C-alpha positions as YAML, in Angstrom:
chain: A
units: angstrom
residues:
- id: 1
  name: UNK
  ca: [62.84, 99.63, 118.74]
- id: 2
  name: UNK
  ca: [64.75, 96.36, 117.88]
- id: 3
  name: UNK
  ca: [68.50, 96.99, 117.27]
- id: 4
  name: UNK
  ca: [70.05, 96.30, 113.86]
- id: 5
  name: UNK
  ca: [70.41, 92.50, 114.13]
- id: 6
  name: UNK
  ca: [68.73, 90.52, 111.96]
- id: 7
  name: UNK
  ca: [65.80, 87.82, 113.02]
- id: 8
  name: UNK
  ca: [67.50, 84.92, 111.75]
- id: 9
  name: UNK
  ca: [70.60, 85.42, 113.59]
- id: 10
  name: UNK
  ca: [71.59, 82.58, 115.78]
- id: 11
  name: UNK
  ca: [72.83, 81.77, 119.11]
- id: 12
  name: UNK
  ca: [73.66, 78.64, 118.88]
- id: 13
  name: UNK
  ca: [74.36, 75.88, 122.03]
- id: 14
  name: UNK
  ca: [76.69, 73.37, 122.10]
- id: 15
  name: UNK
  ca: [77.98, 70.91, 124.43]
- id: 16
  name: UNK
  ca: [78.20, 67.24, 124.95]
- id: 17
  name: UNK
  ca: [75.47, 64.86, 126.25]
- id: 18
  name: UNK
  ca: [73.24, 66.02, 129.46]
- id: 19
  name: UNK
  ca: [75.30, 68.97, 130.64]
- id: 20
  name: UNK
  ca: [71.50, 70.91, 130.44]
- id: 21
  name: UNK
  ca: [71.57, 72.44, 126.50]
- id: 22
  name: UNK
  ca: [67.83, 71.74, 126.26]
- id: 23
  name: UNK
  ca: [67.17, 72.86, 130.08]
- id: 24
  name: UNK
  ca: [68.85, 75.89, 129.33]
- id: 25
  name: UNK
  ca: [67.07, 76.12, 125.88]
- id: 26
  name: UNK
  ca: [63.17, 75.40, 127.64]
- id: 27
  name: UNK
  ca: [64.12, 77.55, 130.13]
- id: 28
  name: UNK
  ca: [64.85, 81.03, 127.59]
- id: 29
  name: UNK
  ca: [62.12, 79.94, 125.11]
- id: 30
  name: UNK
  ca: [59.71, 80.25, 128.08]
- id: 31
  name: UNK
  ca: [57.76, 76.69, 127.18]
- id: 32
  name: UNK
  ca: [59.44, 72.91, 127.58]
- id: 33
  name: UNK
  ca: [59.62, 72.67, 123.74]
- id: 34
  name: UNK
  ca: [62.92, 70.32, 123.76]
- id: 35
  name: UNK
  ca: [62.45, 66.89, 125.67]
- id: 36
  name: UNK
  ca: [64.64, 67.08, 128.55]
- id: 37
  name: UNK
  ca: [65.75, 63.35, 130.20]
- id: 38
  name: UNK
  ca: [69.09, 62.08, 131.82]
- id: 39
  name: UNK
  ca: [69.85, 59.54, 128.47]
- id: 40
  name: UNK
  ca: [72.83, 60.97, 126.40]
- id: 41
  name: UNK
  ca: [71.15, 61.03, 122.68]
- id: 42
  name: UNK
  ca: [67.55, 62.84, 123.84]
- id: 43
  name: UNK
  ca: [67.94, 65.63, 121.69]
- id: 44
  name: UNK
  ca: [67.26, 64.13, 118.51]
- id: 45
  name: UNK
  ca: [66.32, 67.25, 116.09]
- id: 46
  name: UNK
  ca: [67.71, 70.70, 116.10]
- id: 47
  name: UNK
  ca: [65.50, 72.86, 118.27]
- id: 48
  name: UNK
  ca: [65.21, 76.89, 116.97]
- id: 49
  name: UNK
  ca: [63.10, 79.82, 118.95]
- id: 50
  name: UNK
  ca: [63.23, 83.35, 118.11]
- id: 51
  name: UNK
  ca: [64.27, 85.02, 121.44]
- id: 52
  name: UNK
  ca: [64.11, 88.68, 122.08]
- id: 53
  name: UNK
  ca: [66.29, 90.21, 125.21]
- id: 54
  name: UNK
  ca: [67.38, 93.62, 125.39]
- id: 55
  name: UNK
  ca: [65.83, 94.98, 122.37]
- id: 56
  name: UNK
  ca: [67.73, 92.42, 120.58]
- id: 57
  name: UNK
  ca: [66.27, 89.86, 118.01]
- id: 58
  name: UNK
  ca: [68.05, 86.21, 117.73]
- id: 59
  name: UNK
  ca: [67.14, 82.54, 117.14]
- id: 60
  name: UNK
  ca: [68.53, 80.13, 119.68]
- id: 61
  name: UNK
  ca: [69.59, 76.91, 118.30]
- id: 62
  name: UNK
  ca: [69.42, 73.65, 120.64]
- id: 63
  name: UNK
  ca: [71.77, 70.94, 118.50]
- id: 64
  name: UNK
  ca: [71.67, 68.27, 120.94]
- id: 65
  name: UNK
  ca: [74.97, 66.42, 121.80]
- id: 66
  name: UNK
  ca: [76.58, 67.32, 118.35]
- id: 67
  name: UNK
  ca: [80.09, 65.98, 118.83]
- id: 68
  name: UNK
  ca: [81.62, 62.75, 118.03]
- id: 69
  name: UNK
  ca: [80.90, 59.95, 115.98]
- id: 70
  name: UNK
  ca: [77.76, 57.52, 116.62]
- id: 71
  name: UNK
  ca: [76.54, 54.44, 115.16]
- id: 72
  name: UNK
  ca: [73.16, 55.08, 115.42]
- id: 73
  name: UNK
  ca: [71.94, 56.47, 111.81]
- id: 74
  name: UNK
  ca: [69.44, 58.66, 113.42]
- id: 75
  name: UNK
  ca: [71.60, 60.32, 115.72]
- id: 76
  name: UNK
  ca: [74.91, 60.84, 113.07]
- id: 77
  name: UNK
  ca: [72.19, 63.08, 111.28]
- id: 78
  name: UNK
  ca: [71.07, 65.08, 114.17]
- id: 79
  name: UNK
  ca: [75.10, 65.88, 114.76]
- id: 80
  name: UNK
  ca: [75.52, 66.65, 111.10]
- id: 81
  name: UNK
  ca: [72.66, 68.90, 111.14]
- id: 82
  name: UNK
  ca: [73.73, 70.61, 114.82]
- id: 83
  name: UNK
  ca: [77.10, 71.12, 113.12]
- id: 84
  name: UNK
  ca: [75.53, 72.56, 110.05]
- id: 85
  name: UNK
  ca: [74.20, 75.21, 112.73]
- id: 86
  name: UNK
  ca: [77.36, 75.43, 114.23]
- id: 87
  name: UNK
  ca: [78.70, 76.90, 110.65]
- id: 88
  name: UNK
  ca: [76.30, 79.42, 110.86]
- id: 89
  name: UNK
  ca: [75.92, 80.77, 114.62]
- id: 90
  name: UNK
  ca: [76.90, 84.50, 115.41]
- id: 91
  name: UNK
  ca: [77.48, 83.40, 119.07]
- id: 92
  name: UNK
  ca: [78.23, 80.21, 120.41]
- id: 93
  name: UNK
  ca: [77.08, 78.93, 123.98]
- id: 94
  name: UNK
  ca: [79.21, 76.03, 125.21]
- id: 95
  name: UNK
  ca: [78.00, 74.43, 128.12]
- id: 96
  name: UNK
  ca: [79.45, 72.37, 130.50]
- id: 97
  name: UNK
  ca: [78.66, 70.57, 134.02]
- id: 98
  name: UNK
  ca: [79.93, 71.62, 136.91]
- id: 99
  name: UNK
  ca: [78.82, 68.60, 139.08]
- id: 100
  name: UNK
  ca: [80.23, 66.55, 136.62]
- id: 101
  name: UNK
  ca: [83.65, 68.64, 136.28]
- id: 102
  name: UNK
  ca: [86.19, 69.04, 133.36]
- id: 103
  name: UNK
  ca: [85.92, 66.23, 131.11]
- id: 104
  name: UNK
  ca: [88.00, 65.48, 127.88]
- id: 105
  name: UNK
  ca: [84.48, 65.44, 125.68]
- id: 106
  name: UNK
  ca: [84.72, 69.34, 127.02]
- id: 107
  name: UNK
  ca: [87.61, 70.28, 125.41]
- id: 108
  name: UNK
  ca: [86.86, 68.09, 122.26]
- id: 109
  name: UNK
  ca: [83.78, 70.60, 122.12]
- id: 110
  name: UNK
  ca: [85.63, 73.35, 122.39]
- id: 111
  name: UNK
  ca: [88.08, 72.68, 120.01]
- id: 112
  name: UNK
  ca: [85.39, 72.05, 117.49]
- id: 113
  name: UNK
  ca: [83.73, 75.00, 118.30]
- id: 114
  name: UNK
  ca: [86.52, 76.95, 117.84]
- id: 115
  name: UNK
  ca: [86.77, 76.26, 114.07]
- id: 116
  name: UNK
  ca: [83.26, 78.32, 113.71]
- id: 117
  name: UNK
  ca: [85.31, 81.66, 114.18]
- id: 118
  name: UNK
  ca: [82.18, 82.79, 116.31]
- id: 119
  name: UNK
  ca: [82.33, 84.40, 119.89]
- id: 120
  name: UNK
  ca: [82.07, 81.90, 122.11]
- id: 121
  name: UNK
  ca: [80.74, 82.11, 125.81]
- id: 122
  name: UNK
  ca: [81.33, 79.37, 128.38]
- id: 123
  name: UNK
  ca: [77.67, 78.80, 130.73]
- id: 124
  name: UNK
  ca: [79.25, 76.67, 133.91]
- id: 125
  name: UNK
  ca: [75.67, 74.82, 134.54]
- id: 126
  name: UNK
  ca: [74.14, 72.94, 137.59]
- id: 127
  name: UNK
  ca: [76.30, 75.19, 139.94]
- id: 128
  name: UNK
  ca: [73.45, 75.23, 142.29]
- id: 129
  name: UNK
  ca: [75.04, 73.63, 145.12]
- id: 130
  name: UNK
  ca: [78.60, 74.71, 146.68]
- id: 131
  name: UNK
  ca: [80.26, 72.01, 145.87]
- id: 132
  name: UNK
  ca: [79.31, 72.31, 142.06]
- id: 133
  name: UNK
  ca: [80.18, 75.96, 142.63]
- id: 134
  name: UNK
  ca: [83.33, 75.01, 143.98]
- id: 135
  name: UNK
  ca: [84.92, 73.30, 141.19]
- id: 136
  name: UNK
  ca: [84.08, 75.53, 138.81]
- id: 137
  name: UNK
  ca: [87.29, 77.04, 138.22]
- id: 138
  name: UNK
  ca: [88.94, 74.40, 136.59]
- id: 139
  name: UNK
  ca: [87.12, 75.18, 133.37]
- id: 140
  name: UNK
  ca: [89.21, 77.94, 133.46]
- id: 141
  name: UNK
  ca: [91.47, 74.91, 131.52]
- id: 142
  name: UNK
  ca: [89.06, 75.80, 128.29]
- id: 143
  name: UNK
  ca: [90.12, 79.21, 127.98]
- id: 144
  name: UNK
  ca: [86.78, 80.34, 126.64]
- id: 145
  name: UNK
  ca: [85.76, 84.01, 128.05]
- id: 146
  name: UNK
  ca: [83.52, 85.32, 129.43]
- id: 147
  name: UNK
  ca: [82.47, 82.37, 131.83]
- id: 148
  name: UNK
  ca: [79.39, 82.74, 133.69]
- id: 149
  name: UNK
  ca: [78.00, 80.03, 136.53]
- id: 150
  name: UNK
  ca: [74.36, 79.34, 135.95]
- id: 151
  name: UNK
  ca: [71.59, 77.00, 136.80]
- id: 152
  name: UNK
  ca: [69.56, 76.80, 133.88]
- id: 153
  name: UNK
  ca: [66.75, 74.76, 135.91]
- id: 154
  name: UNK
  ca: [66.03, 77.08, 137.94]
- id: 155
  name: UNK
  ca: [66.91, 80.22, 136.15]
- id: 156
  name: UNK
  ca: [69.77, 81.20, 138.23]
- id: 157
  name: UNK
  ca: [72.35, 82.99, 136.04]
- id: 158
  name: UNK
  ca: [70.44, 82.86, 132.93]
- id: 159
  name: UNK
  ca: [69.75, 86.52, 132.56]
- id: 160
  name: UNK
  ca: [73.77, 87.29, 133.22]
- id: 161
  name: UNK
  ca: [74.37, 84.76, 130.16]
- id: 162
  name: UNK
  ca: [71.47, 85.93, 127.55]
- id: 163
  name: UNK
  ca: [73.24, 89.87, 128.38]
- id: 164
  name: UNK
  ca: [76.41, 88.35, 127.67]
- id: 165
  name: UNK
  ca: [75.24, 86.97, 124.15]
- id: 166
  name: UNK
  ca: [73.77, 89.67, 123.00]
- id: 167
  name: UNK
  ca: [76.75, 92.12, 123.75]
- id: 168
  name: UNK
  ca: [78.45, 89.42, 120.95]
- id: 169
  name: UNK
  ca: [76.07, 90.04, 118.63]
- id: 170
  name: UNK
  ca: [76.69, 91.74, 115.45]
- id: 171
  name: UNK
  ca: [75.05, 95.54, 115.25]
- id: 172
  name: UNK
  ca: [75.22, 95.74, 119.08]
- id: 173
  name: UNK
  ca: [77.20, 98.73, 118.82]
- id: 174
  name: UNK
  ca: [75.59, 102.10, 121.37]
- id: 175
  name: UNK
  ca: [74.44, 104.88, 118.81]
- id: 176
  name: UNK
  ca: [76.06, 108.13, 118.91]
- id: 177
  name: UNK
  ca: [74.07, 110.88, 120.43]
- id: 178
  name: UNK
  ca: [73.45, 113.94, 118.30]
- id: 179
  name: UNK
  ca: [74.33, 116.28, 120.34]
- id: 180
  name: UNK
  ca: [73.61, 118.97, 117.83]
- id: 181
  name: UNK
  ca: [70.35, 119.61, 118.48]
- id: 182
  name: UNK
  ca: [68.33, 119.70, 121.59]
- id: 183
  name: UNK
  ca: [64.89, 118.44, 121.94]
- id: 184
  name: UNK
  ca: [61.32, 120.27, 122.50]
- id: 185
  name: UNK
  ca: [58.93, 119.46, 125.87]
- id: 186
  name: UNK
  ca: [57.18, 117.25, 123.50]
- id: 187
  name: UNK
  ca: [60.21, 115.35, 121.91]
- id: 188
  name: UNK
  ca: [61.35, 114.75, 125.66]
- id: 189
  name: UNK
  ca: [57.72, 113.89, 126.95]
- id: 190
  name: UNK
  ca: [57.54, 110.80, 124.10]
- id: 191
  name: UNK
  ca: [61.32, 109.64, 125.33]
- id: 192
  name: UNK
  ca: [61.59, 106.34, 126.80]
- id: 193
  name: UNK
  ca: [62.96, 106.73, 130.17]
- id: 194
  name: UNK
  ca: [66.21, 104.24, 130.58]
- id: 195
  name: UNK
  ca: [66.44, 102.26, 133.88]
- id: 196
  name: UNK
  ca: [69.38, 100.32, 134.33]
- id: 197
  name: UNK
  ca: [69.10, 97.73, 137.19]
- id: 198
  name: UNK
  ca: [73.13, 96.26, 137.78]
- id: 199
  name: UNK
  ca: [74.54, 94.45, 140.66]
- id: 200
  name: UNK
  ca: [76.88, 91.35, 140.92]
- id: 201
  name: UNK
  ca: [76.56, 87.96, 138.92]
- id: 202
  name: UNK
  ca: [73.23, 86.25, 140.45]
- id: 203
  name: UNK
  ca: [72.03, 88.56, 143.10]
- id: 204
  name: UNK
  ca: [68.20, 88.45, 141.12]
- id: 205
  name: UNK
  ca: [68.65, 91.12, 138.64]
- id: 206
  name: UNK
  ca: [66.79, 88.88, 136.09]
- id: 207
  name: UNK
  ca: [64.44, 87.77, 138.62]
- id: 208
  name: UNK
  ca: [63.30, 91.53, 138.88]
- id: 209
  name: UNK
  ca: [63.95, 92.02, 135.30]
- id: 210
  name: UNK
  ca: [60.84, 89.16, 134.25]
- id: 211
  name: UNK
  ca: [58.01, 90.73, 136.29]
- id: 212
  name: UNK
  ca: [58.14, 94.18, 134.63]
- id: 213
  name: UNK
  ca: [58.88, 93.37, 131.36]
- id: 214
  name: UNK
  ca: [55.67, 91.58, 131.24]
- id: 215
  name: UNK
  ca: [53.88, 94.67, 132.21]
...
């Protein structure tokens, strides 16, 4: 059973130019639906895919590089349209490059961001190296919590952000158990049995996860 949160509730990612949005996007839609290339502009529609995780129904929104002004026609419409998004996300996923480090277009798309009134979760991306690792803390700068390292082209991470998200989501509030009544052998026999599988940030918990929820 799905909790309470409506299909058409979005997740929405944001950042500027090439820090991965549409990496990270291909990567939790399962297919390479979003064009992915090193040229700042690629992105030129606003990409949606319902995504399930958790029990949890949401649409994730790839804007492409919605910030700033452009002179290309084409391109001013694609930002208007991510913004438009923007408005309307229940979560907001800023990403940001870690190779690359803190940048001023960063905090320009945070500040923007901001004006939403969404939660907002910071995805550190490309920290697949150590020295990409390394430098992550200065994004601390940004003051956008939680932040969580990932590597969106290879998956690393990923799971720790999507749990993240959908802990923001409206409705994701635990049940209280009635603890009024007790069930029969046959109520307890049709129970779903709970695992939890936990562990630090990127130790493969997702990588586990994938197998068996394909089963």
């Amino acid at each position: 059973m799905h909790e309470e949160t409506s299909a058409g509730t979005r997740v929405v990612l944001v950042g500027r130019p090439n820090v991965g949005k549409s990496t990270l996007f291909n990567r939790v839609a399962g297919s390479r639906r979003a064009i992915v290339a090193p040229v700042a502009g690629t992105t030129r529609d606003v990409m949606r895919h319902p995504v399930e995780w958790l029990g949890t129904e949401f649409v994730l929104v790839d804007t492409g590089g919605v910030f700033g002004a452009s002179a290309d026609p084409l391109q001013a419409a694609v930002a208007e349209r991510g913004l438009r998004e923007v408005g309307t996300a229940a979560v907001i996923v800023v990403l940001v490059d870690a190779r690359e480090g803190l940048v001023p277009a960063d905090e320009e798309v945070v500040r923007e961001a901001r004006r939403a009134g969404a939660p907002m979760v910071l995805a550190i991306n490309k920290v697949d190296d150590r020295r990409a690792g390394a430098g992550a803390a200065e994004f601390e700068r940004l003051a956008v919590s939680p932040a969580l390292s990932i590597a969106a082209e290879h998956g690393l991470g990923v799971g720790d952000l999507l749990d993240a998200v959908v802990a923001r989501l409206p409705g994701r509030g635990r049940r209280p158990a009635d603890s009024t009544s007790t069930p029969t052998g046959d109520e307890r026999e049709d129970r779903e049995v709970g695992i939890a599988i936990v562990g630090r940030p990127n130790v493969g918990k997702s990588s586990l996860i994938h197998p068996l929820a394909r089963k």
